[in-house]
Coordinates of C-alpha atoms in Angstrom, one line a residue:
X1 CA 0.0 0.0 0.0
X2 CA 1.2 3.7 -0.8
X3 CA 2.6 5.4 2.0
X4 CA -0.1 8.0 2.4
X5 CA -3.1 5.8 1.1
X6 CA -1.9 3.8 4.3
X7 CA -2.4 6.4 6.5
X8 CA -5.4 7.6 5.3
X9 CA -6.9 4.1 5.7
X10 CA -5.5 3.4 8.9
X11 CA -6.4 6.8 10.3
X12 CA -9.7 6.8 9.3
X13 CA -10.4 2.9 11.3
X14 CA -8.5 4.9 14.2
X15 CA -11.0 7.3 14.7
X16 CA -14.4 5.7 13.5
X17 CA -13.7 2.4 14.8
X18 CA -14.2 1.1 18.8
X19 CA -16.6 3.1 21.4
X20 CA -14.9 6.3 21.6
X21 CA -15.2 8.9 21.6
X22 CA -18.2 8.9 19.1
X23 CA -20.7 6.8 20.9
X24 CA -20.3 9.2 24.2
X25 CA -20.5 12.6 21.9
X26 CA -23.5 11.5 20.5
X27 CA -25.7 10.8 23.6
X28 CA -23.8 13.9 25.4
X29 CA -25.1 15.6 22.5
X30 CA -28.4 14.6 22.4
X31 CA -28.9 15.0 26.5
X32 CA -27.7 18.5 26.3
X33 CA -28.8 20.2 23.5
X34 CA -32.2 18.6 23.7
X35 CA -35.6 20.3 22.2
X36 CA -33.4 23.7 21.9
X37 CA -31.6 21.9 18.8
X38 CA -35.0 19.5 17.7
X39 CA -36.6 23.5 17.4
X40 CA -34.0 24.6 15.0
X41 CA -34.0 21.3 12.8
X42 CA -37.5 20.5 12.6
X43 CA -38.7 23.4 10.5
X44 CA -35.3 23.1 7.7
X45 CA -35.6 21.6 4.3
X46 CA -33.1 18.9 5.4
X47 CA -34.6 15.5 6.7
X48 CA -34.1 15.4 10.3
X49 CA -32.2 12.2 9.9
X50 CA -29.4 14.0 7.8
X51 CA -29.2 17.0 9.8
X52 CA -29.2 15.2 13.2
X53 CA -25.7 13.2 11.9
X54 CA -24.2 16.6 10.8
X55 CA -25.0 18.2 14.0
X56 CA -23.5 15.0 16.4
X57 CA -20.4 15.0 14.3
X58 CA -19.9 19.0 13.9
X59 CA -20.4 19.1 17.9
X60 CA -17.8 16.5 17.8
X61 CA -15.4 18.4 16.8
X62 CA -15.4 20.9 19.6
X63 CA -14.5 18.6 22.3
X64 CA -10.9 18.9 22.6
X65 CA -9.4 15.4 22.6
X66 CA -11.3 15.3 20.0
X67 CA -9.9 17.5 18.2
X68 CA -6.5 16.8 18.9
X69 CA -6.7 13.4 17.3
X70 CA -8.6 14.5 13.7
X71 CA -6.1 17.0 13.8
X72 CA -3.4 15.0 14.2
X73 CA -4.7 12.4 11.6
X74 CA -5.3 15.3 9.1
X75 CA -1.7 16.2 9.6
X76 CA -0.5 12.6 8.9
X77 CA -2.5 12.7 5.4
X78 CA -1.7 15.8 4.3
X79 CA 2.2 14.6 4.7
X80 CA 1.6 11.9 3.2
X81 CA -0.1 13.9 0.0
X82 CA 3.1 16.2 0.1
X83 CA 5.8 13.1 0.2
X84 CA 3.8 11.7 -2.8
X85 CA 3.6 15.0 -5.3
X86 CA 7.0 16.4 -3.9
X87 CA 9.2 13.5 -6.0
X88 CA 8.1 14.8 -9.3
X89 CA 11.7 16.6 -9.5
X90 CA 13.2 20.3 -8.8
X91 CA 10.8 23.1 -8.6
X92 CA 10.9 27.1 -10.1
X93 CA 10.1 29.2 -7.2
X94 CA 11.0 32.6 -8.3
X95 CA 11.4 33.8 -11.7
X96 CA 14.7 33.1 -13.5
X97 CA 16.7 36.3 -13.5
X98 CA 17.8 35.7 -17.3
X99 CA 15.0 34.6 -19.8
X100 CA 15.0 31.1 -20.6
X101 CA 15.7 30.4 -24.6
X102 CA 12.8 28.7 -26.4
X103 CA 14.8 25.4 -26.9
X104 CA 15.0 25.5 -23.2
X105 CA 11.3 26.3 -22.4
X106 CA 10.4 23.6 -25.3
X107 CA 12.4 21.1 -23.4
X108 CA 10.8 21.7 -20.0
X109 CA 7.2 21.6 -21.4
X110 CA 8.3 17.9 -22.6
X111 CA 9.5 17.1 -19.4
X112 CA 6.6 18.5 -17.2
X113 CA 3.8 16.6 -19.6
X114 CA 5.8 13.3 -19.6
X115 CA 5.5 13.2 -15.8
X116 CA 3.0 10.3 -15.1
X117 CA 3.1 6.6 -15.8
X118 CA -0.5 5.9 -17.2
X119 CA -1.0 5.5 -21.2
X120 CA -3.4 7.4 -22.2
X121 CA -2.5 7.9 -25.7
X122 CA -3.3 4.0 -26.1
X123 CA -6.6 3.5 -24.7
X124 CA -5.9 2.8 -20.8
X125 CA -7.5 5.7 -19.1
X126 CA -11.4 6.4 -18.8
X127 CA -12.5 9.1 -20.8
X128 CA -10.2 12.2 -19.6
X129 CA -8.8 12.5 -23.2
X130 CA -11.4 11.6 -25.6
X131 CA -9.5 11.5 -29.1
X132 CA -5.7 11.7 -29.9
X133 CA -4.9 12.3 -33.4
X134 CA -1.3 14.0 -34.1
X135 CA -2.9 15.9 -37.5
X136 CA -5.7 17.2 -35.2
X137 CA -3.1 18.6 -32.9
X138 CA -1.6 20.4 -35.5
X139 CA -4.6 21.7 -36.9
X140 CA -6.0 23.4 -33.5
X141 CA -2.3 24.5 -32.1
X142 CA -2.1 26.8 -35.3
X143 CA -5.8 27.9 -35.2
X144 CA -5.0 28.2 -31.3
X145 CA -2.3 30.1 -32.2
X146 CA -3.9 32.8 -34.5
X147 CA -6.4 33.1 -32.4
X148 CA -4.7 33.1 -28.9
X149 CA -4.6 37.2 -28.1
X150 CA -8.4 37.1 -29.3
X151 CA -10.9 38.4 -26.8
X152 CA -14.8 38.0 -26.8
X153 CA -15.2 40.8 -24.2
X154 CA -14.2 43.2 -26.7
X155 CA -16.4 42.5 -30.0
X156 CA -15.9 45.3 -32.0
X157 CA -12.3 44.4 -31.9
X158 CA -12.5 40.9 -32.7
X159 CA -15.7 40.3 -34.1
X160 CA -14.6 37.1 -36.0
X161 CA -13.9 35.4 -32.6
X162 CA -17.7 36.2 -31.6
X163 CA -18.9 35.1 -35.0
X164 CA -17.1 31.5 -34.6
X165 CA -18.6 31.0 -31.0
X166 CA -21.8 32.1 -32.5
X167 CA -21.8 29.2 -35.2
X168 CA -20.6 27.1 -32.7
X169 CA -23.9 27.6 -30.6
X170 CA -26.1 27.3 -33.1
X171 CA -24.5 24.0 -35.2
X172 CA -25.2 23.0 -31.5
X173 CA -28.3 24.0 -30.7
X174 CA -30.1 22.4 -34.3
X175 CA -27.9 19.0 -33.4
X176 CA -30.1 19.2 -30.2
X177 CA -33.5 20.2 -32.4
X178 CA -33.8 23.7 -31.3
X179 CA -36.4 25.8 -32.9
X180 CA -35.8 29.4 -34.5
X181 CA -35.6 30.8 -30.7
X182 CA -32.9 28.5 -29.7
X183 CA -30.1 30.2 -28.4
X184 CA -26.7 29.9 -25.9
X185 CA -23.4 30.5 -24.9
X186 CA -19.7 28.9 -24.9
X187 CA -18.5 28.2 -21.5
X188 CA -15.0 27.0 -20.3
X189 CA -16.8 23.2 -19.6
X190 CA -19.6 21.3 -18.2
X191 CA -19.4 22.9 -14.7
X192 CA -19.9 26.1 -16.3
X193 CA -22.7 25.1 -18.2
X194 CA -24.8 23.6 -15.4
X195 CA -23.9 26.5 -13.6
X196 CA -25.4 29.3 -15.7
X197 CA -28.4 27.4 -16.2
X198 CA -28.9 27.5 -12.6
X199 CA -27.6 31.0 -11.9
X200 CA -30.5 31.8 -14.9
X201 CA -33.4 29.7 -13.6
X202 CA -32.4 31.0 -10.1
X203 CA -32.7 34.5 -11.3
X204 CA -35.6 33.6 -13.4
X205 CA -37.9 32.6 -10.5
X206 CA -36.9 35.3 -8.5
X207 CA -37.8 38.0 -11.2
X208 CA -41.2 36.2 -12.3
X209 CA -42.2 34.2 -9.4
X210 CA -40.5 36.2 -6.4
X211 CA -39.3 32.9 -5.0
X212 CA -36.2 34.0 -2.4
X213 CA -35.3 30.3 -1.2
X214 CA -34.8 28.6 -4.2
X215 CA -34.5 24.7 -4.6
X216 CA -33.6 22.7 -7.8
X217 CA -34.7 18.6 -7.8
X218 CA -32.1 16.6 -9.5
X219 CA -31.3 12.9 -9.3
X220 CA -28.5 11.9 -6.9
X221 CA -26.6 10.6 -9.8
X222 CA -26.6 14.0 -11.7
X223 CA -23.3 15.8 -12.0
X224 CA -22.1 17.4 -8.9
X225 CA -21.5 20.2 -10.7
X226 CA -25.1 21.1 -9.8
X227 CA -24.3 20.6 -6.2
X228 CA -21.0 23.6 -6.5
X229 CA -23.3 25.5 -8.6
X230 CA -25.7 25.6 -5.7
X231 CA -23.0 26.0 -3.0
X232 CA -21.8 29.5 -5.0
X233 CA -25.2 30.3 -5.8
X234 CA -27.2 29.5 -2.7
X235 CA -29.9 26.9 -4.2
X236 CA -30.7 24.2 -2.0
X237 CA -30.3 20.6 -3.8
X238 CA -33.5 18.3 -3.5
X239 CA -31.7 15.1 -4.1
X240 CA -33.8 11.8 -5.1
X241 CA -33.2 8.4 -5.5
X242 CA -32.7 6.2 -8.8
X243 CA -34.2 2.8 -9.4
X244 CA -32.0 0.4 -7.9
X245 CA -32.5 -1.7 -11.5
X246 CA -32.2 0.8 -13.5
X247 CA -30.3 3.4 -12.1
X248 CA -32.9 6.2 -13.9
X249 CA -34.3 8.5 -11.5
X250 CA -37.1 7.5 -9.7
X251 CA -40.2 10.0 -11.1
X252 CA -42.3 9.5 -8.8
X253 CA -39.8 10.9 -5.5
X254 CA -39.3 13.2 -8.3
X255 CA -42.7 14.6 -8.5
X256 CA -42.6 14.6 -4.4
X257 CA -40.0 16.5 -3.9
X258 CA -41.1 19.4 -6.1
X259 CA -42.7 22.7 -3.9
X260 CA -43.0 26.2 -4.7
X261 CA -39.9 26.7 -4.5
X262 CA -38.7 24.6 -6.9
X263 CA -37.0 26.5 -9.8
X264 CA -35.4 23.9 -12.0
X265 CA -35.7 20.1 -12.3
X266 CA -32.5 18.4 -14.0
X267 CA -32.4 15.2 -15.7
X268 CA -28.6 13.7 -17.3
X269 CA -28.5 12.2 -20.6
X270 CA -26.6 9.8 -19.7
X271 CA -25.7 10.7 -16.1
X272 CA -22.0 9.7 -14.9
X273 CA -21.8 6.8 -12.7
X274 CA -23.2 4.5 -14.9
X275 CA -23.7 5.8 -18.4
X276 CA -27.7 5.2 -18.0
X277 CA -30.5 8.2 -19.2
X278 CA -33.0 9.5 -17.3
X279 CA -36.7 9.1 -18.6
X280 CA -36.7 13.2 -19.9
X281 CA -39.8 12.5 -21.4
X282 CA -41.6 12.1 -17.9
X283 CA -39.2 14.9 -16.3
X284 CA -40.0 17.4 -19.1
X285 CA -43.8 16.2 -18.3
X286 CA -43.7 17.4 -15.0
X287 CA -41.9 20.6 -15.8
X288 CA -45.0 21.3 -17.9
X289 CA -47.6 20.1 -15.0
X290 CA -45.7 22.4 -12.4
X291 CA -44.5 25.2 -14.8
X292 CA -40.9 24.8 -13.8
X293 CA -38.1 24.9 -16.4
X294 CA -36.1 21.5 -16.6
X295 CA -32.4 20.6 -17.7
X296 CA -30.9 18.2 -19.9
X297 CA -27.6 17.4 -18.6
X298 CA -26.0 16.1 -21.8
X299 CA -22.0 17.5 -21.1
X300 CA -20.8 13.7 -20.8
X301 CA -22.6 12.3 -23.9
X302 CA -24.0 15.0 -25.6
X303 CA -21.9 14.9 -28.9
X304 CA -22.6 11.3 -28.8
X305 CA -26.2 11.0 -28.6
X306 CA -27.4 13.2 -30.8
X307 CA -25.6 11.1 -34.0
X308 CA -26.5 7.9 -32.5
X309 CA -29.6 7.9 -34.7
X310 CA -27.7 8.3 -37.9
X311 CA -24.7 5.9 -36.5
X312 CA -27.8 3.1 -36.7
X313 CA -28.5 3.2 -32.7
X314 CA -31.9 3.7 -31.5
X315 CA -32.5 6.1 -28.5
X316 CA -35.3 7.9 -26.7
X317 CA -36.0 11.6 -26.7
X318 CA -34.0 13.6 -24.9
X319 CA -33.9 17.2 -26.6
X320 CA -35.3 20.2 -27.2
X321 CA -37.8 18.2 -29.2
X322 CA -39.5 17.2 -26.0
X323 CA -41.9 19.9 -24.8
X324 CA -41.1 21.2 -21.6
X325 CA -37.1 20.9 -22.1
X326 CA -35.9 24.4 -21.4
X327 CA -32.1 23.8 -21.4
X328 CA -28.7 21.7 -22.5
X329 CA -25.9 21.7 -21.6
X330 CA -23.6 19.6 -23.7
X331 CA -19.5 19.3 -23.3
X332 CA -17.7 20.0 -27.2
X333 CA -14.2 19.2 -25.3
X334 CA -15.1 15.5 -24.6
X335 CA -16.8 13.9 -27.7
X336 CA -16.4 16.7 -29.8
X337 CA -13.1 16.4 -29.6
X338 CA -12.3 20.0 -28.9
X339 CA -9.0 21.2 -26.9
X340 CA -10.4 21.6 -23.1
X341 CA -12.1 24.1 -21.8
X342 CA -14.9 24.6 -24.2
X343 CA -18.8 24.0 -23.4
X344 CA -22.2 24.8 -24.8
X345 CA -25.1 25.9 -22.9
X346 CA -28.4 26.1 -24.6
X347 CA -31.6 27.8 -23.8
X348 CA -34.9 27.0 -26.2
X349 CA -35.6 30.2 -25.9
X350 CA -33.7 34.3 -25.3
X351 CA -35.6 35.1 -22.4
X352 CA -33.8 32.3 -20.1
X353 CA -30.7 33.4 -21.8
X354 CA -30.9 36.9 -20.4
X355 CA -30.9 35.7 -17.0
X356 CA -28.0 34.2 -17.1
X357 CA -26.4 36.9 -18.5
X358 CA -25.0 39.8 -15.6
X359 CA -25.4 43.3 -16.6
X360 CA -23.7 46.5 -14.5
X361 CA -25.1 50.0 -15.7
X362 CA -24.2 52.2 -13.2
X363 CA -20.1 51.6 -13.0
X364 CA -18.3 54.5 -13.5
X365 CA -16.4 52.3 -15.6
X366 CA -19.1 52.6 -18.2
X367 CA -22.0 49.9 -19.2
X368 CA -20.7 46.2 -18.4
X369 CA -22.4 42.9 -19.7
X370 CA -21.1 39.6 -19.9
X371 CA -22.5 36.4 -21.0
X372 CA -20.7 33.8 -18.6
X373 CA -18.8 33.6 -14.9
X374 CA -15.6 35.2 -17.3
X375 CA -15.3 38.7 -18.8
X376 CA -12.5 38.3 -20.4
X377 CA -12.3 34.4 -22.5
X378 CA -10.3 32.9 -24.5
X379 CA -10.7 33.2 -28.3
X380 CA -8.2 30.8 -29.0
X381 CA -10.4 28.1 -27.1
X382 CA -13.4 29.5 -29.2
X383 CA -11.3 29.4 -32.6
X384 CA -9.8 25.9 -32.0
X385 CA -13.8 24.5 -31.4
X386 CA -14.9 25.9 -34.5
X387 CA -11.8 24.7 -36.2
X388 CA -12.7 21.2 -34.6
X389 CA -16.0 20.7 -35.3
X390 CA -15.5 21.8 -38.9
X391 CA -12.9 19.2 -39.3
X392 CA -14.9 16.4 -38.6
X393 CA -18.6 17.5 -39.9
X394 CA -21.6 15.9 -39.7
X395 CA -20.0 12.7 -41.2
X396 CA -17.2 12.2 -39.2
X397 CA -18.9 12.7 -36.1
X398 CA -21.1 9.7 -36.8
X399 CA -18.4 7.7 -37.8
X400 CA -16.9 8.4 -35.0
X401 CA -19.8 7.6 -33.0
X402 CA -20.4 4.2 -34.6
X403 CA -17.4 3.2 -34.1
X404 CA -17.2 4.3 -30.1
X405 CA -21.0 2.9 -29.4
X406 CA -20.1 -0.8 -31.3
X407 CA -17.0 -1.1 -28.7
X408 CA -18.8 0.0 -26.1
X409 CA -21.7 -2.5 -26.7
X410 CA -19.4 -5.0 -27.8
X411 CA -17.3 -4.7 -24.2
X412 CA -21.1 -4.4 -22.7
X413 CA -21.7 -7.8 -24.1
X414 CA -18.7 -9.7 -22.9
X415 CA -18.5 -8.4 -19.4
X416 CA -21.8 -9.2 -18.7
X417 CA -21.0 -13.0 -19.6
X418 CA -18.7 -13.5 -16.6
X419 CA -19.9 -14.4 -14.0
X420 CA -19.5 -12.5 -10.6
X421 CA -19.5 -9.0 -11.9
X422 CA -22.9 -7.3 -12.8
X423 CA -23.5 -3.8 -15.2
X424 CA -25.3 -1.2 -13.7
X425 CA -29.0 -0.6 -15.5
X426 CA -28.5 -0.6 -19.9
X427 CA -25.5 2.0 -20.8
X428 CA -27.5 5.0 -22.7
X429 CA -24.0 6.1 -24.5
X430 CA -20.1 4.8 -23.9
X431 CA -20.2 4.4 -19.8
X432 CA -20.2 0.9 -18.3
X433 CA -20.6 0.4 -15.1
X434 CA -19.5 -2.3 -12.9
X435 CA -20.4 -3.7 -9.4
X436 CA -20.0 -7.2 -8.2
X437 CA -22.0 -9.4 -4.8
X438 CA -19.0 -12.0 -4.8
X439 CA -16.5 -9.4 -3.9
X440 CA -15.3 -6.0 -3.1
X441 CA -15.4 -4.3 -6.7
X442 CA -12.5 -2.7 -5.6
X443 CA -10.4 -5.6 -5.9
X444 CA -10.8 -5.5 -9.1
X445 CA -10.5 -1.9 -9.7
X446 CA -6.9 -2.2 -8.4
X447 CA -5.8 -5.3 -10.1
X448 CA -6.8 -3.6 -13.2
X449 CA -5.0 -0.4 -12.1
X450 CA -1.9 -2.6 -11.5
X451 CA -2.3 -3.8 -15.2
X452 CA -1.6 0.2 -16.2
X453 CA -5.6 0.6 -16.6
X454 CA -7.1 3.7 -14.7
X455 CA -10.8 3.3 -14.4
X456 CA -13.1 5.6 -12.4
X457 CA -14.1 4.3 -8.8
X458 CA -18.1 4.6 -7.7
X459 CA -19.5 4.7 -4.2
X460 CA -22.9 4.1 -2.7
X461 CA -23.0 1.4 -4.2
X462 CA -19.3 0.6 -4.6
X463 CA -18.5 0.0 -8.3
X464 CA -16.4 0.8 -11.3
X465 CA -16.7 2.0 -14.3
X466 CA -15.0 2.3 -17.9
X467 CA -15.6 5.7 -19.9
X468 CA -15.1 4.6 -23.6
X469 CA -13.2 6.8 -26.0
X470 CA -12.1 6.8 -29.4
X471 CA -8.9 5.3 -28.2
X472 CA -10.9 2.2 -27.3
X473 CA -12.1 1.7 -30.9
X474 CA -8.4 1.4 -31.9
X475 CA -7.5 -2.7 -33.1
X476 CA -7.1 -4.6 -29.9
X477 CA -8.0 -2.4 -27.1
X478 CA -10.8 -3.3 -26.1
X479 CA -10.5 -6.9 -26.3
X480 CA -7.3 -6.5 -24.1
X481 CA -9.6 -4.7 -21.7
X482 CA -11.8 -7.7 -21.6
X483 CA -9.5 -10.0 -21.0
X484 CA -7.5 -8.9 -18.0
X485 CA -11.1 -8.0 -16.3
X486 CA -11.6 -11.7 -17.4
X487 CA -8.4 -13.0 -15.8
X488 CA -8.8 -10.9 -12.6
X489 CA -12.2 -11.8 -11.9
X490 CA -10.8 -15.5 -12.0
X491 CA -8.3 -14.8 -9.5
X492 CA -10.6 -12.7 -7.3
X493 CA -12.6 -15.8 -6.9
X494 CA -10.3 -17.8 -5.8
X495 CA -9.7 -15.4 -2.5
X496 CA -13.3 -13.3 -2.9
X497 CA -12.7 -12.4 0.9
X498 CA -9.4 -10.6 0.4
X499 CA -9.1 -7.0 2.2
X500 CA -8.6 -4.3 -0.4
X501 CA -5.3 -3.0 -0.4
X502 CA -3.1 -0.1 -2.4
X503 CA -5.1 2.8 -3.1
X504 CA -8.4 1.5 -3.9
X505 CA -8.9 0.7 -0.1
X506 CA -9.9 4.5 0.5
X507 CA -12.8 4.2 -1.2
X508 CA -14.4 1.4 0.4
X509 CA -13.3 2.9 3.6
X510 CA -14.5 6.3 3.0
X511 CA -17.7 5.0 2.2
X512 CA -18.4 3.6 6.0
X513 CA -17.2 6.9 7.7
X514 CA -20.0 8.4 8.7
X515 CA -19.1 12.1 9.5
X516 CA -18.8 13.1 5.9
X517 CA -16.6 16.4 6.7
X518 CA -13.7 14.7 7.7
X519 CA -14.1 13.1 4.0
X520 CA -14.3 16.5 2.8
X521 CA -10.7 17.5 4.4
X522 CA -8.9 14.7 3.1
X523 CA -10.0 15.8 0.0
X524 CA -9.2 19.5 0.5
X525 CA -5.1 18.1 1.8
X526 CA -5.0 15.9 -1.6
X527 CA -6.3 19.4 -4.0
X528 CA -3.8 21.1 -1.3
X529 CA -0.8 18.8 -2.6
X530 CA -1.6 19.9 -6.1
X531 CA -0.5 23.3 -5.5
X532 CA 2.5 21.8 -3.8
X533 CA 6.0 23.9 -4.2
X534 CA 9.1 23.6 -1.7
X535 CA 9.2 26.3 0.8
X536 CA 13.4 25.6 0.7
X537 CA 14.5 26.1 -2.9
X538 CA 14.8 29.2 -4.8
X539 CA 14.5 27.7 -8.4
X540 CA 15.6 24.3 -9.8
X541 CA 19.2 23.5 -11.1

C-alpha cells in the first residue's frame, strides 16, 4: 500500500472504529442540546435524519481530545499527500533572472507533460482525453495560435472570434432540435454550463415568481457540478433516489419533492456513474404540470447521442424536441473532440438566456455585460472548437460515433457474460458500469490499475466504471480490456474475501465513515498537494 493511502486508511479505522469517543458525543449531545436543537432542525428543508448526523459529528469536533486526534490524523494525510507529489523533480520558485531560450522552455514543457506513468495515448485511461490524433493537434495548435490574443469581451475588436462562437452555438443547438428561438453560450466546460443554467433559472424565478429560497430537484446521480453550482449560488439541492434496476431516476420521489420553491428540475443524458438516461420525457412532463423549467444534462454524452440515430442506434427523446425541455448543456471538449475548456449551454428560448447573462449599468467604468462567470475568455479556445468541429462534420462525427457505441456495446456484451461482476442498469452512451455481490469491486479496480488501466471508482453502491473513448475503438484495445477484467475476476474468486489494499482501499473505507466532513478535508489536503512547491528552494538547477 502507498505510504499515504496507508495512512489515510488506517487513520480513518482509528477514529471511526471502537466506542470512543463517538458513541459518548452523540448521547452527550443529544442530552444537552435537547428540544433547543429539535426546534432549530424540525422546520429546515433537510430531513431530520441528515441534519441530526451533521450536528453529532460537527459538535464533535469541539471537544478537545477530539480535536487533537482529527487533527493529528489530518496532519498525517496531508504529509503523506506532500511526500507523494513532492518526487516529481526540482521546482521554479521565483522567476529566473535571465529569460530562458525557447529550446530550453520547449524542453521543459516535454518534461513537465511526460510526468505520469499511465497510457493514455493507447486507450488505458477512462474518458479524460477523448480522441488523440497527431494531424488534429496540428490543426488546433495553429488555429489556437492565431487566435490566442483574441478576446470576446471586446467584440468590436474581434468580431470574427464572436462570429465563430456564435456558429458554434447554433450547429449545436439544431444538433439538439432547437427551434428558431434557440439560443446559448460557450463556457470553459460542463461545470460552467450547469452552472449558468442555474444562476439563470435562479434569477428567473426570482424575477417572475418572487421565489427568495430557491431549490432545484435533481437525481443523486446528476453531476455534482449542480451541487457547486448551488453552494456558489445559494440553491438548496433536493436530491432523489434512482431505481436500484435501472439506475434512472425514480419520477415519482421526483414529482414529491417538487414545492413552490422549486425552480429547475434536472435530468442527465446519460448521467456519470453509470452511463444510463434519465426518462426526460416524464421529467419534461412534470416541468410542464408544475411550470418549472427542466435541464438536460448532456456535457458527458452529448456529442454522442445526438448522432446515435444516424450511426444506426436507437434512442429515446431527450432534446429540445420534447416539450417542456428548457435547457442543455452539452461538453464540445469530450466527444467533440475540442482542446479543453470549451462548453455549450443552450436555452430554447432568449428570455432564459438573459438571465444568465449579468449586466452593470451604473459603473463608473461605463456599461458592463457579460455572458458567462468570465469577462474576459479565451478566443483561442473559441477558434480551435470551431476549427474542430469543422474538421470532422456531420460525417465524421457519426463515424466516429459508430465506431465508439459498437465497442462499447461489444465490451457491454462480454462483461456481462462473466460471471460474478454485474452492469449497472443498460449503458444510454459509452459508460459501463460495474459492481459485483461475490467481492469488493475494488479488488478488481486495483488489479486492473496494476495492469496500467485507470478506471473511475463509484461509491454508494461501490463500483467501477470504464468511460469509452475513441482510443478504445483502436485494433485490440478493447478486447485486451476484456481479457484482463476476465483474468482478474478469476483470480478474485479464488480469494473473494481478500481485504482491499493499495489505493483502492480509500474508497471502500471512506464510504463507512459516517461524518462526511472529515471526508471532505482529506480531500481538500490531496487538492492542497496539487498546488505543492518547496518552501526551501529558490529555483531548480
Amino acid at each position: 500500500m502507498e505510504p499515504h493511502l496507508r495512512l489515510v486508511t488506517g487513520s480513518i479505522d482509528r477514529v471511526f472504529t471502537g466506542r470512543q469517543p463517538w458513541q459518548i458525543v452523540a448521547i452527550t449531545t443529544t442530552t444537552v442540546l435537547g428540544s433547543i436543537w429539535l426546534c432549530q432542525v424540525l422546520f429546515q428543508e433537510e430531513s431530520l435524519y441528515r441534519r441530526a448526523k451533521k450536528k453529532v459529528f460537527k459538535l464533535a469536533r469541539l471537544i478537545p481530545a477530539v480535536r487533537r486526534r482529527v487533527d493529528a490524523e489530518i496532519e498525517k494525510i496531508n504529509a503523506g499527500f506532500i511526500k507523494d507529489i513532492s518526487q516529481t523533480g526540482n521546482y521554479y520558485t521565483e522567476l529566473p533572472h535571465d529569460s530562458m531560450g525557447q529550446a530550453e522552455i520547449l524542453k521543459k514543457v516535454d518534461e513537465y507533460l511526460d510526468l505520469g506513468h499511465y497510457r493514455w495515448k493507447e486507450g488505458f485511461i477512462s474518458g479524460a482525453v477523448y480522441y488523440y490524433n497527431p494531424e488534429l493537434i496540428k490543426l488546433v495548435t495553429e488555429v489556437y495560435g492565431k487566435a490566442s490574443y483574441t478576446n470576446p469581451l471586446h467584440p468590436d475588436v474581434f468580431p470574427g472570434v464572436c462570429k465563430m462562437e456564435a456558429e458554434v452555438v447554433r450547429m449545436t443547438a439544431t444538433l439538439f432540435h432547437g427551434g428558431p428561438a434557440a439560443c446559448g453560450t460557450m463556457t470553459t466546460g460542463g461545470t460552467e454550463s450547469i452552472m449558468m443554467a442555474c444562476k439563470a433559472y435562479r434569477d428567473y424565478a426570482n424575477d417572475q415568481r418572487g421565489i427568495t429560497k430557491p431549490n432545484m430537484v435533481l437525481p443523486v446521480t446528476a453531476h455534482t457540478g449542480f451541487d457547486k453550482a448551488a453552494k456558489y449560488l445559494g440553491i438548496y439541492t433536493k436530491v432523489v433516489p434512482v431505481n436500484g434496476d435501472t439506475t434512472e431516476v425514480d419520477i415519482a420521489a421526483m414529482e414529491r419533492a417538487i414545492n413552490r420553491n422549486t425552480v429547475m428540475l434536472v435530468g442527465s443524458a446519460p448521467n456519470f456513474p453509470y452511463g444510463t438516461m434519465d426518462d426526460i420525457e416524464a421529467i419534461a412532463a412534470l416541468g410542464r404540470k408544475y411550470n418549472i423549467p427542466v435541464h438536460v444534462d448532456a456535457c458527458l454524452g452529448g456529442f454522442l447521442i445526438v448522432f446515435m440515430k444516424r450511426a444506426g442506434y436507437p434512442v429515446r427523446p431527450f432534446d429540445f424536441s420534447i416539450p417542456g425541455v428548457t435547457s442543455i448543456s452539452a461538453d464540445t471538449h469530450k466527444y467533440g473532440f475540442t482542446p479543453k475548456g470549451s462548453s455549450v449551454i443552450l436555452y430554447s428560448e432568449k428570455v432564459y438566456r438573459h438571465y444568465q447573462y449579468t449586466v452593470t449599468t451604473e459603473w463608473p467604468g461605463g456599461v458592463y455585460g457579460s455572458p458567462t462567470v468570465n469577462g474576459s475568455r479565451a478566443g483561442g479556445i473559441i477558434a480551435a472548437t470551431w476549427a474542430t468541429m469543422m474538421n470532422f462534420g456531420l460525417d465524421g462525427y457519426v463515424e466516429a460515433t459508430k465506431r465508439i457505441i459498437d465497442t462499447t456495446r461489444y465490451i457491454e456484451q462480454e462483461l456481462r457474460a462473466i460471471k460474478n461482476i454485474f452492469i449497472f442498469g443498460t449503458p444510454a452512451t459509452s459508460v459501463i458500469g460495474i459492481g459485483s455481490r461475490d467481492f469488493d469491486i475494488f479488488l478488481l479496480g486495483g488489479e486492473l490499475s496494476n495492469l496500467g488501466w485507470n478506471l473511475n471508482s463509484l461509491q454508494f453502491p461501490s463500483g467501477i466504471h470504464i468511460c469509452v473513448t475513441y482510443m478504445h475503438t483502436e485494433a485490440g484495445v478493447a478486447d485486451k480490456f476484456i481479457q484482463d477484467v476476465r483474468s482478474k475476476v478469476a483470480l478474485i474468486m479464488k480469494n473473494p474475501t481478500k481485504p482491499v489494499e493499495g489505493k483502492m482501499a480509500i474508497y471502500g473505507v471512506a464510504q463507512s465513515v459516517p461524518d462526511r466532513e472529515l471526508i471532505g478535508d482529506f480531500t481538500k489536503c490531496f487538492i492542497d498537494s496539487m498546488y505543492y512547491t518547496p518552501v526551501d528552494q529558490k529555483a531548480a538547477k
